[in-house]
mmCIF file with all atom_site columns, C-alpha atoms in Angstrom:
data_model
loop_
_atom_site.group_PDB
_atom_site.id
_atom_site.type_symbol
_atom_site.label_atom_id
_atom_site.label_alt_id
_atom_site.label_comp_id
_atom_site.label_asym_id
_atom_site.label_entity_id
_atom_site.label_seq_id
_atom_site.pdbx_PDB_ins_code
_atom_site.Cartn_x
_atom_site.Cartn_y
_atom_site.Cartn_z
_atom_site.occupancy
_atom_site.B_iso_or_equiv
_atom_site.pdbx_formal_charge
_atom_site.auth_seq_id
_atom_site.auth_comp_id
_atom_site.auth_asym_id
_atom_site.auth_atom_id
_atom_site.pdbx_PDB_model_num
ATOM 1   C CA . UNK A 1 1   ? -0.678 -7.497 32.293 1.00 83.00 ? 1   UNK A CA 1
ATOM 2   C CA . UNK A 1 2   ? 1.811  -5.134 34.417 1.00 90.00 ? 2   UNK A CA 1
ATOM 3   C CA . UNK A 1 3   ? 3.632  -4.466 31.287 1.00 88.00 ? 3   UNK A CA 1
ATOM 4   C CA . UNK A 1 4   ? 1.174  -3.936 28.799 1.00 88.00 ? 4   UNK A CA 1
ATOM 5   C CA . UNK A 1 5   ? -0.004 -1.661 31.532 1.00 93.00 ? 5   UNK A CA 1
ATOM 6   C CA . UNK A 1 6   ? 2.699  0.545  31.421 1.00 93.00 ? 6   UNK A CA 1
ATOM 7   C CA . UNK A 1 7   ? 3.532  0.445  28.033 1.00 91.00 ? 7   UNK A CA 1
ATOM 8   C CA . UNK A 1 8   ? 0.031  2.680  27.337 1.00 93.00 ? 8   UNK A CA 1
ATOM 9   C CA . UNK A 1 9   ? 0.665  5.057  30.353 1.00 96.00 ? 9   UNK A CA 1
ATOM 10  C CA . UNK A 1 10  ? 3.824  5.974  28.725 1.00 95.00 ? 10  UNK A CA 1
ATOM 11  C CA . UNK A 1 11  ? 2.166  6.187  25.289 1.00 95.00 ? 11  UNK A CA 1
ATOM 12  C CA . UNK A 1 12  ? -0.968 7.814  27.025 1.00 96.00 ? 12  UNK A CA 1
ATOM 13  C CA . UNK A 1 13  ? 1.319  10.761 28.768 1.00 97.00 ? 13  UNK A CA 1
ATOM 14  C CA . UNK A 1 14  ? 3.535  11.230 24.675 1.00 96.00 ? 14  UNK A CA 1
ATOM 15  C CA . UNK A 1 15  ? -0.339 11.534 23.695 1.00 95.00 ? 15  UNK A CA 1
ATOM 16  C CA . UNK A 1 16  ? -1.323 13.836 26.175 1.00 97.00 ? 16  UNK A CA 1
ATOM 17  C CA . UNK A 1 17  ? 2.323  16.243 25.590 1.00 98.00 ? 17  UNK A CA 1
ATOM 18  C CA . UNK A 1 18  ? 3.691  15.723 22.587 1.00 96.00 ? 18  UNK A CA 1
ATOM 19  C CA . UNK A 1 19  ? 2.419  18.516 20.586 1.00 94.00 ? 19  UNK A CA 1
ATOM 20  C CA . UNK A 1 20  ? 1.554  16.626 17.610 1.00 95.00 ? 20  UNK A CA 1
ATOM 21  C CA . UNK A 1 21  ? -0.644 13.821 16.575 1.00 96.00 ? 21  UNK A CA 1
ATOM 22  C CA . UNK A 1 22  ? 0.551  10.481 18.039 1.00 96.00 ? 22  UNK A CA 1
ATOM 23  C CA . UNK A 1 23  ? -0.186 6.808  16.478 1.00 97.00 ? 23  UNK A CA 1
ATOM 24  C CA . UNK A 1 24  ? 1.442  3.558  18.023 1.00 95.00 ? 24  UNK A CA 1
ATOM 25  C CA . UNK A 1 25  ? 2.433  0.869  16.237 1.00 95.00 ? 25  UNK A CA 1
ATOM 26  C CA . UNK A 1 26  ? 3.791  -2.518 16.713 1.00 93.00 ? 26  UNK A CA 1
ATOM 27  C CA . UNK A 1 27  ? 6.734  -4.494 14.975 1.00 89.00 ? 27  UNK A CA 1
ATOM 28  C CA . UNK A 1 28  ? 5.282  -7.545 15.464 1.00 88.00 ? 28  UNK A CA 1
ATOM 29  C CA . UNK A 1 29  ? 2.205  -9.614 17.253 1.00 90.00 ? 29  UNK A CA 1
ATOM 30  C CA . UNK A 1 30  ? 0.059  -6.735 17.977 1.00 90.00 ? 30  UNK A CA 1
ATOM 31  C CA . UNK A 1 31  ? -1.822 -4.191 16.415 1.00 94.00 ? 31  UNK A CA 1
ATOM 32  C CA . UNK A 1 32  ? -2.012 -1.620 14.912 1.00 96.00 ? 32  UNK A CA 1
ATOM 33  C CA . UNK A 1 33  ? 1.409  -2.464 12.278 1.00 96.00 ? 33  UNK A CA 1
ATOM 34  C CA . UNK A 1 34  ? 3.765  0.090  11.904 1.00 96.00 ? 34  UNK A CA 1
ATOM 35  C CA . UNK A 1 35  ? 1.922  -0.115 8.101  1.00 96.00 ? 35  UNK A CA 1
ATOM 36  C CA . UNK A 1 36  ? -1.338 0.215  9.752  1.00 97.00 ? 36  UNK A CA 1
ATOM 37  C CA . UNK A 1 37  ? -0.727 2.903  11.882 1.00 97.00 ? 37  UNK A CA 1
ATOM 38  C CA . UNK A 1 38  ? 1.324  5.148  9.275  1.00 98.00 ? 38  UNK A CA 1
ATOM 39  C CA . UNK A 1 39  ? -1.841 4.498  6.847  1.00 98.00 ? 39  UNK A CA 1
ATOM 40  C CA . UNK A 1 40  ? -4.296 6.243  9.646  1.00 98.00 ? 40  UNK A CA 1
ATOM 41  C CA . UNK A 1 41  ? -1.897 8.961  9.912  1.00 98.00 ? 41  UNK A CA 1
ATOM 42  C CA . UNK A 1 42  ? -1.997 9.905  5.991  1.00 98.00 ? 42  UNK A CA 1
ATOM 43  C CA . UNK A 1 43  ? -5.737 9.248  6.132  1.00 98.00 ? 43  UNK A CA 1
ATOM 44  C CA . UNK A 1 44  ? -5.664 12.259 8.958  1.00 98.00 ? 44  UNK A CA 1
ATOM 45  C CA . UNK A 1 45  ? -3.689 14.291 6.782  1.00 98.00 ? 45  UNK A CA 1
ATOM 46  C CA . UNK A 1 46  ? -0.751 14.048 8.743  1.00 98.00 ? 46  UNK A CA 1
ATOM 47  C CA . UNK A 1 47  ? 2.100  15.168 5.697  1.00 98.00 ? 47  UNK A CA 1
ATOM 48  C CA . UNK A 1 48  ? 4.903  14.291 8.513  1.00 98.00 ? 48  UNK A CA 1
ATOM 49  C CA . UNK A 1 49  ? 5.473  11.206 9.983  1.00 98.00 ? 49  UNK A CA 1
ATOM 50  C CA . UNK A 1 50  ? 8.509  10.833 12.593 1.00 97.00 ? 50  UNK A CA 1
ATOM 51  C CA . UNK A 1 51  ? 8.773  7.225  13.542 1.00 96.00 ? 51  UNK A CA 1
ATOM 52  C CA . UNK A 1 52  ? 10.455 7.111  16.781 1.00 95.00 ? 52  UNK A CA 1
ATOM 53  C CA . UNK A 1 53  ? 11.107 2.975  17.975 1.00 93.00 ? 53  UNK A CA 1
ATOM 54  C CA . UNK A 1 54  ? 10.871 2.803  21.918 1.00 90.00 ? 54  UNK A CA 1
ATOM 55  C CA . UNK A 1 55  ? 14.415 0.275  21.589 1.00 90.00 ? 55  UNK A CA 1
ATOM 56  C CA . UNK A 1 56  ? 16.960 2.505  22.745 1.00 89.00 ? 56  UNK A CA 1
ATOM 57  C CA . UNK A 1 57  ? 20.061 0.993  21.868 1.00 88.00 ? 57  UNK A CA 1
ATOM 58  C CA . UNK A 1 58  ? 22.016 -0.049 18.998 1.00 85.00 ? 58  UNK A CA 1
ATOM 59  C CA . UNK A 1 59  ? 22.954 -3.108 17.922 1.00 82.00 ? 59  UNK A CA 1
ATOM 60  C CA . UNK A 1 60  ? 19.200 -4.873 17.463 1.00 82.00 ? 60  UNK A CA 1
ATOM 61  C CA . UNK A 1 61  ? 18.626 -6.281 14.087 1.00 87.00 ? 61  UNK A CA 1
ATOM 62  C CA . UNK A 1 62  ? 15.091 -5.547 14.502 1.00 88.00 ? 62  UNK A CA 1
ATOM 63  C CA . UNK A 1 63  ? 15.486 -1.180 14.819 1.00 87.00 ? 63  UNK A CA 1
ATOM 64  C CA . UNK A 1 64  ? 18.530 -1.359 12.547 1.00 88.00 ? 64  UNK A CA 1
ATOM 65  C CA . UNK A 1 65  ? 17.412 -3.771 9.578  1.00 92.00 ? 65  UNK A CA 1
ATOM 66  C CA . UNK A 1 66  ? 13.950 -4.858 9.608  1.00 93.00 ? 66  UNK A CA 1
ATOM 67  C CA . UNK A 1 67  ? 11.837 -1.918 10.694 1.00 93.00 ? 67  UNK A CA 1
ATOM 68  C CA . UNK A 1 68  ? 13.662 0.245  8.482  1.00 93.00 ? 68  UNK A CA 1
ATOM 69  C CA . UNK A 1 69  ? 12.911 -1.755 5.540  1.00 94.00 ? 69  UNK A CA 1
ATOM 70  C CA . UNK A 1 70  ? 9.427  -1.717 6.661  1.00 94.00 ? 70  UNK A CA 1
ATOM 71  C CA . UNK A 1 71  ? 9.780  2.326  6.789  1.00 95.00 ? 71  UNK A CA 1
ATOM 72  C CA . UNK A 1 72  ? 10.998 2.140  3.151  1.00 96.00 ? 72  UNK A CA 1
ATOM 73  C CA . UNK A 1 73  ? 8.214  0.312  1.807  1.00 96.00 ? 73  UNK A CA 1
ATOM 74  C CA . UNK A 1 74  ? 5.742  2.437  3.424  1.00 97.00 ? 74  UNK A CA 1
ATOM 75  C CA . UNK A 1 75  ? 7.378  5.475  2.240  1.00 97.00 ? 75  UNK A CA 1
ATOM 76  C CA . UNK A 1 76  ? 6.338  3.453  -1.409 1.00 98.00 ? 76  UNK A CA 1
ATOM 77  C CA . UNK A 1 77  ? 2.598  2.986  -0.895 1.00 98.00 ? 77  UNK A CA 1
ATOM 78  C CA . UNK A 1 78  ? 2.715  7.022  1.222  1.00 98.00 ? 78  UNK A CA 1
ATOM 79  C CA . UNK A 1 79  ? 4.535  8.917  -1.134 1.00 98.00 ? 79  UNK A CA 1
ATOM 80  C CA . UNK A 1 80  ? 2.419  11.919 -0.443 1.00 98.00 ? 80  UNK A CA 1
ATOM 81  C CA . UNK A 1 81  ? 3.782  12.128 3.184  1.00 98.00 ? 81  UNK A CA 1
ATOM 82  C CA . UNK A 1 82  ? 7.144  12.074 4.309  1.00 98.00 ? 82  UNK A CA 1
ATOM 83  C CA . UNK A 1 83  ? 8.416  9.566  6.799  1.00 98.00 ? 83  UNK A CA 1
ATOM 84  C CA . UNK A 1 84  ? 11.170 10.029 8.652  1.00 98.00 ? 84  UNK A CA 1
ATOM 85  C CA . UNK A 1 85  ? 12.673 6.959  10.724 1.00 96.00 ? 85  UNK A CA 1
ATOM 86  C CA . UNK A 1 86  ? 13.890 8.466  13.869 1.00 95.00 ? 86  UNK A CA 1
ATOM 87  C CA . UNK A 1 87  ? 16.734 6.355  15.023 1.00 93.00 ? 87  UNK A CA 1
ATOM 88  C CA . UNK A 1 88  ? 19.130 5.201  16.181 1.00 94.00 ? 88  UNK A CA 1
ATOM 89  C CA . UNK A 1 89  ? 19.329 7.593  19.348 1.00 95.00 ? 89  UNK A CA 1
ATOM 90  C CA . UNK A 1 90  ? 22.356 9.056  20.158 1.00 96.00 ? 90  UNK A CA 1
ATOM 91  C CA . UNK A 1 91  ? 24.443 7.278  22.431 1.00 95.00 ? 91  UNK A CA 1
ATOM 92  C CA . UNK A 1 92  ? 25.466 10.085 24.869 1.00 97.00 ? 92  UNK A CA 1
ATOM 93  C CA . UNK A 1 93  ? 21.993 10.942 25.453 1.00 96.00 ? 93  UNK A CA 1
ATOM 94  C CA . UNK A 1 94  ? 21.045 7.275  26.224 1.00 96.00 ? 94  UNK A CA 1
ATOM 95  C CA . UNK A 1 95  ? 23.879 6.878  28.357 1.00 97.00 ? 95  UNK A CA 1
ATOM 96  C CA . UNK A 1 96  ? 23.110 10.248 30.275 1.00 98.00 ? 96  UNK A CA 1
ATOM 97  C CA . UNK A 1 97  ? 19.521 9.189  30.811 1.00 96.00 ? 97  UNK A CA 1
ATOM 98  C CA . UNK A 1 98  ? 20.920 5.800  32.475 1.00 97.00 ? 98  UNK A CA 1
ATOM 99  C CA . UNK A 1 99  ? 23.213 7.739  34.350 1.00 98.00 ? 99  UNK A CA 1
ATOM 100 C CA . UNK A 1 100 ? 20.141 9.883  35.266 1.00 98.00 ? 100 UNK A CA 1
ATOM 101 C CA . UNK A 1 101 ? 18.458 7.072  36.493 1.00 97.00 ? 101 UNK A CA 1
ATOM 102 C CA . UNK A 1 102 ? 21.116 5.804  39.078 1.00 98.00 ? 102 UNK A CA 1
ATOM 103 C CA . UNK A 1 103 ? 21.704 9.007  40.276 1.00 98.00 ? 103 UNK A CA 1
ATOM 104 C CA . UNK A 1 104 ? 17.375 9.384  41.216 1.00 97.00 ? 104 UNK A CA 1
ATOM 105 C CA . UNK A 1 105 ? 18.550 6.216  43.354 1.00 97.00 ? 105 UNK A CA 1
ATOM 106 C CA . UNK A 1 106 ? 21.741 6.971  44.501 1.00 97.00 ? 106 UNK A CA 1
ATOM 107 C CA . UNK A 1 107 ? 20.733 9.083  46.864 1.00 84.00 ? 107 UNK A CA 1
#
């Protein structure tokens, strides 16, 4: 589908420029887990792991409860690597990148 689509353009071009090794993960109904995925990374030697959720704002039980209790049980069976839980994003910079986006328009 459409989405699904564009989902792994925008994970192909953090692939293709982020200057590190990059593994998705899913919360829920797909795979790779985020368990999964943070298991291949320590298998590739990867001593770093910056999980960064693509849910930009606040307020979602899901970023602020449940995948970071996922993160801290990882962080039990990985305790060789260490895994950092990148969020929540900081609100300015969400905001500006909105703002960003109606200006591109506004035009």
């Amino acid at each position: 589908d459409e989405y699904w689509e564009g989902f792994f353009d925008v994970i192909s071009h953090i692939m293709r420029n982020a200057g590190s090794p990059v593994y998705f993960a899913f919360y829920q109904y797909c795979s790779p887990s985020i368990t999964e995925a943070i298991g291949r990374a320590v298998k590739n030697k990867c001593k770093r792991i910056i999980l960064v959720p693509a849910m930009f704002i606040p307020g979602d039980r899901m970023c602020e409860l449940e995948i970071k209790e996922r993160v801290e049980f990882t962080k039990i069976l990985y305790p060789e690597a260490e895994i950092i839980y990148a969020w929540p994003y900081p609100e300015e910079e969400v905001a500006n990148f909105i703002i960003n986006q109606i200006e591109r328009f506004d035009k």
